[in-house]
């Protein structure tokens, strides 16, 4: 995350990270050593996790160890994000971005905190912003972020991007000049990140903050074009620095097994540049992301771990020239490659059947969300015979065989078993479901 939190928050996050690193079993003594605290503090932190998050974590604690064998890795990551989201300083920054120029009393009332606690949080937030070259203007009747307008918008967009499962945004309709338009459509994570830039730009424009100072009336269209244009410019500048390493990158991707068309070279290098720019500009200040590359490759990626370890030296040889967080950058690169390209030794993608006990329209909504989170796989809605909201066994079985189905994702438990694996999710498709489906897909692939 990109602002500084209390030590108690970092201790909780470290416990979750240690569970991931140690196959969900870690001694209390080792936690105390890693968190540089007493074992009594460790027990207090674990009790907090048990009280607030044990319905997701399923923690089992003894006198010597902490175990969480019955939860998914996705759940652990979801809890990690929610701990940050629920912190008062996170909520305060979101409010300052969305409704600036308000008094300390306004924010304290909205957050249900005392005036003094809110002022202390604002001072903490100011220190975090200063590390990013920004400032927080604090007066009793007026609070706002100040600094270079591009830097403010970029910082805010990264902030929202980091909480993409918790913060909802809307996408305005903007027409771009031809040289920019391609980056807003088919450049994967660049295109997705531009959605956040657009959202923040709309907020800032409506608050009378403009990218270009002019005496003439400003338009939202021109303002957002100016912001996105400058973002693409800094990405291309970073890309220029990466050009000497292009052949090494491509040979490393080939070692991992990715089949990348020659025509996509410019796209991939631009994506790498965007990941690296975000890391050097933002995450070198405060980096508390849990998902390091080893965990990603081991649990989520289609890359064979042995192949990754063979290729890791090639990656680090390049990226350590740019950042100390090169493992996080590698994880981001592999995540994008996984979404875009097949792999030479990869079995075919999964065909998964979706069924909702609510309605066909609900199943369509569920399918759309699944396609966002799991773009490498195909999802098909069962719409055959149903009795008492339960699919007819023979028809569902025939439907699955026709599609060469690898698994079923359903909102209802069935009173029978089929030859294909099955997972039940909630009607609301919450973050915990995402984690469980991650694990389900990876177990099914293996």
mmCIF file of C-alpha atoms in Angstrom, residues 47 98 351 355 396:
data_model
loop_
_atom_site.group_PDB
_atom_site.id
_atom_site.type_symbol
_atom_site.label_atom_id
_atom_site.label_comp_id
_atom_site.label_asym_id
_atom_site.label_seq_id
_atom_site.Cartn_x
_atom_site.Cartn_y
_atom_site.Cartn_z
ATOM 1 C CA UNK A 47 -6.814 -12.925 18.963
ATOM 2 C CA UNK A 98 -13.414 12.748 -3.103
ATOM 3 C CA UNK A 351 -14.159 -24.981 -19.549
ATOM 4 C CA UNK A 355 -25.195 -22.155 -12.541
ATOM 5 C CA UNK A 396 -26.408 -31.253 -16.433
#
